mmCIF file of C-alpha atoms in Angstrom:
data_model
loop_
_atom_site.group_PDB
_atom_site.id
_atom_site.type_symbol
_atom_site.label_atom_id
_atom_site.label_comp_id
_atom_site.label_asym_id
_atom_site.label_seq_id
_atom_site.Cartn_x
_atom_site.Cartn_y
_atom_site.Cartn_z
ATOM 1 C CA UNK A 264 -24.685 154.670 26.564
ATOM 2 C CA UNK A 265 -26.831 156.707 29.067
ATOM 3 C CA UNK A 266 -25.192 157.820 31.426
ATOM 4 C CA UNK A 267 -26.716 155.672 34.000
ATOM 5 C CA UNK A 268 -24.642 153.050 32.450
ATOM 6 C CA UNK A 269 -21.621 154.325 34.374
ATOM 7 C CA UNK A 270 -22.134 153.584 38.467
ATOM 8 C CA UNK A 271 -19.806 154.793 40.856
ATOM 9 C CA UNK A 272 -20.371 153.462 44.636
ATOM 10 C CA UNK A 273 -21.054 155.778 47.008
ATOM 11 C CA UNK A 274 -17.997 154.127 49.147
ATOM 12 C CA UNK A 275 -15.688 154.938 46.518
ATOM 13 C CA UNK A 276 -16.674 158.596 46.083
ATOM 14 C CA UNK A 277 -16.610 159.073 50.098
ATOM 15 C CA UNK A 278 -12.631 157.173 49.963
ATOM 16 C CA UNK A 279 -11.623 159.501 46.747
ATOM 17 C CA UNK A 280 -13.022 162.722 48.244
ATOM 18 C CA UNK A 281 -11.170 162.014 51.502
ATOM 19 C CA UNK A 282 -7.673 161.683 49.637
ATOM 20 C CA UNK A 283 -8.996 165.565 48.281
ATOM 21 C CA UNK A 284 -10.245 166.806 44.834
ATOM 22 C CA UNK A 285 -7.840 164.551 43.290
ATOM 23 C CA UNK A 286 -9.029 161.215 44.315
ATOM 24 C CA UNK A 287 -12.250 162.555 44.217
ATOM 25 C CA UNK A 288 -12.149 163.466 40.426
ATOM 26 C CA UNK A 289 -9.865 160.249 39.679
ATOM 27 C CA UNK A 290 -12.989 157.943 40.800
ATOM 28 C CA UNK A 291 -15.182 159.322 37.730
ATOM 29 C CA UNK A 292 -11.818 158.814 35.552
ATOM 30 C CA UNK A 293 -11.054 155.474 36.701
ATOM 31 C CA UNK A 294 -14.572 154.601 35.579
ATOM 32 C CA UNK A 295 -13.846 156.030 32.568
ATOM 33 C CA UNK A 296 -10.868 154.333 31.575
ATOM 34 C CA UNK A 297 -12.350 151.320 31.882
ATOM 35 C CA UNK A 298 -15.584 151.852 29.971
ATOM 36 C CA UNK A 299 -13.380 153.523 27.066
ATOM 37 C CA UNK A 300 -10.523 150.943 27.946
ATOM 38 C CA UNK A 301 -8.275 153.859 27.635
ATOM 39 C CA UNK A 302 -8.883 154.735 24.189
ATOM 40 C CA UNK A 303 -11.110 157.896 23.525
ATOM 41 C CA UNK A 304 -12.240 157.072 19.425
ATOM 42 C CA UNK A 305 -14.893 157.348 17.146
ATOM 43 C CA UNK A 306 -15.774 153.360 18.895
ATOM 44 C CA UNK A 307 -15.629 154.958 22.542
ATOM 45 C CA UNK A 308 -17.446 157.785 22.065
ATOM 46 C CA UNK A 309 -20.656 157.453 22.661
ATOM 47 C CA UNK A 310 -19.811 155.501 25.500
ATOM 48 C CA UNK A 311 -19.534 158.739 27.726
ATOM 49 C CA UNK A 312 -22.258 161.908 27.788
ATOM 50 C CA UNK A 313 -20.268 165.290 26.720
ATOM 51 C CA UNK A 314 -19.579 165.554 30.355
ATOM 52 C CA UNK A 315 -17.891 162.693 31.255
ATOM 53 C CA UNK A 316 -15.775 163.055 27.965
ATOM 54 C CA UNK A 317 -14.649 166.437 29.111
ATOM 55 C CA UNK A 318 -13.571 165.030 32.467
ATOM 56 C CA UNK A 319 -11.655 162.668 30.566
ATOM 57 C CA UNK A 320 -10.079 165.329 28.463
ATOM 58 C CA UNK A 321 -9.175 167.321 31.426
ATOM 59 C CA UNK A 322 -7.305 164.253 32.955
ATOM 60 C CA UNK A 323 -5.572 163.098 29.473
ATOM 61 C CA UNK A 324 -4.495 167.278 28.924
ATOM 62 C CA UNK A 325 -3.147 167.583 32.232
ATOM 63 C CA UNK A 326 -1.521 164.564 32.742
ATOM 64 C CA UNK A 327 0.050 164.845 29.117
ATOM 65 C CA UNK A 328 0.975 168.349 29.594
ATOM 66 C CA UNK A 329 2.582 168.285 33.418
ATOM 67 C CA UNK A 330 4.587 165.091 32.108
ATOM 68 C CA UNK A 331 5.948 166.295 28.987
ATOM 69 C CA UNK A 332 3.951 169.270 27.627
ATOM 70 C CA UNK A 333 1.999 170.054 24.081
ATOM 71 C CA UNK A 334 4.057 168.463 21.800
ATOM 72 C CA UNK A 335 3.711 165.014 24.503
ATOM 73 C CA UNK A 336 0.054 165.711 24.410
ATOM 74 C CA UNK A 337 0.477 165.984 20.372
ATOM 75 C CA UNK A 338 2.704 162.927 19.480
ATOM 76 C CA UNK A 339 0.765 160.587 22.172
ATOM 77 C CA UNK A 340 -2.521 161.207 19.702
ATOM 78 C CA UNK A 341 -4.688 163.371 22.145
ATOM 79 C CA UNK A 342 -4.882 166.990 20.235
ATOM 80 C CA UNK A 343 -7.434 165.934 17.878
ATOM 81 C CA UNK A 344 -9.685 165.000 21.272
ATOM 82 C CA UNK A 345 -8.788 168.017 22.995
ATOM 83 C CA UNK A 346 -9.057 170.463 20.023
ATOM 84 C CA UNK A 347 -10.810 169.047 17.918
ATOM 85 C CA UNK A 348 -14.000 168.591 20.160
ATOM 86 C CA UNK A 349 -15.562 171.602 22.136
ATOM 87 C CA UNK A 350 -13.378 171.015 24.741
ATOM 88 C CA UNK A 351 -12.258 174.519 25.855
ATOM 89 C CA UNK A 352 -15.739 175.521 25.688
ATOM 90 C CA UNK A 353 -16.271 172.993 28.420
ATOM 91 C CA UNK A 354 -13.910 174.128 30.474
ATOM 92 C CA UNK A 355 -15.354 177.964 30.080
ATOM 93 C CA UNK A 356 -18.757 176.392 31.217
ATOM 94 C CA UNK A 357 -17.409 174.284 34.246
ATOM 95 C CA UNK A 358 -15.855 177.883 35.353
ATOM 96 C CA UNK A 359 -12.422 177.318 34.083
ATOM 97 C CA UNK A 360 -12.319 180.310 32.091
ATOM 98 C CA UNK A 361 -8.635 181.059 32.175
ATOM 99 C CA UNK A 362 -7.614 177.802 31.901
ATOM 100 C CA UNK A 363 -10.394 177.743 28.401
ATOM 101 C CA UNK A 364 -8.182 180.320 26.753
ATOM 102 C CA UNK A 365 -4.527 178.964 27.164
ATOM 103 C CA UNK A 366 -6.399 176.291 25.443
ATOM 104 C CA UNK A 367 -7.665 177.966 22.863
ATOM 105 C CA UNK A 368 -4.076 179.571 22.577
ATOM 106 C CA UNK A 369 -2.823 176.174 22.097
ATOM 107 C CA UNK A 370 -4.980 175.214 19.576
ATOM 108 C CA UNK A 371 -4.215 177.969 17.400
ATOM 109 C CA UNK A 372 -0.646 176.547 17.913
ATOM 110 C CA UNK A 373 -1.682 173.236 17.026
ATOM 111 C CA UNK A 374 -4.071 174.350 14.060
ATOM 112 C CA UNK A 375 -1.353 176.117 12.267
ATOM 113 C CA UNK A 376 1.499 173.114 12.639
ATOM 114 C CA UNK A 377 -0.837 170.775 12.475
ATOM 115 C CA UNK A 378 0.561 168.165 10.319
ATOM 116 C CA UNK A 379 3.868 168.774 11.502
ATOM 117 C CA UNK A 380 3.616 168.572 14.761
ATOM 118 C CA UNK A 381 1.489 165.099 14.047
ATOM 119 C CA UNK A 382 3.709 163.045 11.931
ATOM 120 C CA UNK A 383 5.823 160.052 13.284
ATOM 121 C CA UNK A 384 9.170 161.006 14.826
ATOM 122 C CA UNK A 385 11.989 159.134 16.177
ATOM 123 C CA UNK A 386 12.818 159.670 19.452
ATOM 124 C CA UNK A 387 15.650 162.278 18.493
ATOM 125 C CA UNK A 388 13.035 164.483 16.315
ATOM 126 C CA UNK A 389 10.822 164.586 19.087
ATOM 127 C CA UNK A 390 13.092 166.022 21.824
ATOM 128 C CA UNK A 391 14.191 168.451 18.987
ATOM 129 C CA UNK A 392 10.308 169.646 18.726
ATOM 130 C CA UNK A 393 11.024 171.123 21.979
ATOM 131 C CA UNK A 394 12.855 173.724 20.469
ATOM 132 C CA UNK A 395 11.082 173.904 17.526
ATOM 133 C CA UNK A 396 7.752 174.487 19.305
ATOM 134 C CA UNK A 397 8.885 176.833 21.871
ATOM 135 C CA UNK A 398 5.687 179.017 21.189
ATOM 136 C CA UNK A 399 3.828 176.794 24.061
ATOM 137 C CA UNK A 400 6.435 177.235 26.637
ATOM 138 C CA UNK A 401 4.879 180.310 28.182
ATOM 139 C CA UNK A 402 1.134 178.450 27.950
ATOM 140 C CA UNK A 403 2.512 175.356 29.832
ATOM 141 C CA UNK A 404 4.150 177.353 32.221
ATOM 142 C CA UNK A 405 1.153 178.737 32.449
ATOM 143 C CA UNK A 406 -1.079 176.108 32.860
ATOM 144 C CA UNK A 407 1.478 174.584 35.796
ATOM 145 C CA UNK A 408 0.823 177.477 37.837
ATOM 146 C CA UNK A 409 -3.241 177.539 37.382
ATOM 147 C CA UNK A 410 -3.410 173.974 37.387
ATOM 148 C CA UNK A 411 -4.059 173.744 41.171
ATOM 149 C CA UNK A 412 -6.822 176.009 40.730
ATOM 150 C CA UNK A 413 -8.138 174.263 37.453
ATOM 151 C CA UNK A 414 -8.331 170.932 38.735
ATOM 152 C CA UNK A 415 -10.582 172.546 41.886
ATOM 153 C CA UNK A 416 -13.153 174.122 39.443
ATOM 154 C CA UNK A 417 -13.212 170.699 37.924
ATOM 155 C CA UNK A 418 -13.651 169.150 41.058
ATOM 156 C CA UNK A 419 -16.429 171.593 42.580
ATOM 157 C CA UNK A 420 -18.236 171.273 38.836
ATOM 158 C CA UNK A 421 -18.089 167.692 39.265
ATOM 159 C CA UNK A 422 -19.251 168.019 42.961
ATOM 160 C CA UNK A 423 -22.224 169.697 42.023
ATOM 161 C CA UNK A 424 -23.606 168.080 39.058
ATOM 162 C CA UNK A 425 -22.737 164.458 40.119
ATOM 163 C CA UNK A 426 -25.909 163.346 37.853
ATOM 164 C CA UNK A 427 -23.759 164.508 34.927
ATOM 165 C CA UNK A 428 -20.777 162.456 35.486
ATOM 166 C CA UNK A 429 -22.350 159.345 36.707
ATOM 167 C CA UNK A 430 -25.065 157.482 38.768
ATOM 168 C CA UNK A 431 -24.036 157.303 42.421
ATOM 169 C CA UNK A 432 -24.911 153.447 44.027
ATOM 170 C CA UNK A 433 -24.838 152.394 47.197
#
């Protein structure tokens, strides 16, 4: 899909930026959700330009991480769209370059547990992963303290390459 496809009114970009870079990003991602219904996959994907799918990533990572960290971000299915796509590299290039390497970090986490921290679990094995994966504790404490930050390079990015992300109607 070009990205053309996806049409955000200029009403709705005005209303989001007035609630701050946070309703101003979440009218690209609401988009989003509904053109993907929610499901970033091999069906999705070409749906969204490399952009938009970066946006996306940024709001699955850090709403998966604030709620309930890596291994949330893990068992909920997102790693292999986070890592496993060029992702951090993204992030480096929309001038998140701090925030790039805790995710790189985290990947080298992932990469080497990999098919541990993946498999099904019931709810008691998960909370025990907690303790068991305590290497990621200092990178999401990280990333809670640059997230502010993060989430305004996104925003500014966004802000000035708006043809990227999607094509502004009246």
């Amino acid at each position: 899909m070009d990205v053309t496809k996806i049409e955000v009114t200029d009403e709705a970009l005005r209303k989001g930026a007035a609630e701050g870079m946070d309703g101003f990003l979440q009218v690209f991602i609401d988009k989003y959700l509904e053109v993907t219904g929610g499901v970033p996959d091999a069906e999705t994907m070409p749906l969204l330009n490399g952009y938009q799918h970066t946006l996306l990533g940024y709001h699955f990572f850090r709403e998966e991480v604030l709620e309930g960290g890596f291994v949330q971000l893990i068992q909920n299915g997102y790693a292999p769209y986070i890592f496993g796509n060029p992702f951090a590299k993204a992030m480096r290039i929309f001038g998140a370059k701090n925030f790039s390497k805790l995710v790189y970090e985290a990947q080298k986490i992932y990469e080497a547990n990999k098919e541990d921290l993946e498999r099904e679990r019931t709810d008691e094995e998960f909370m025990a992963m907690y303790e068991q994966y305590e290497a990621f504790d200092d990178l999401e404490e990280s990333f809670m303290d640059m997230e502010e930050e993060v989430t305004e390079q996104v925003a500014r990015y966004v802000d000035e390459h708006l043809e990227q992300f999607a094509q502004i109607v009246p």
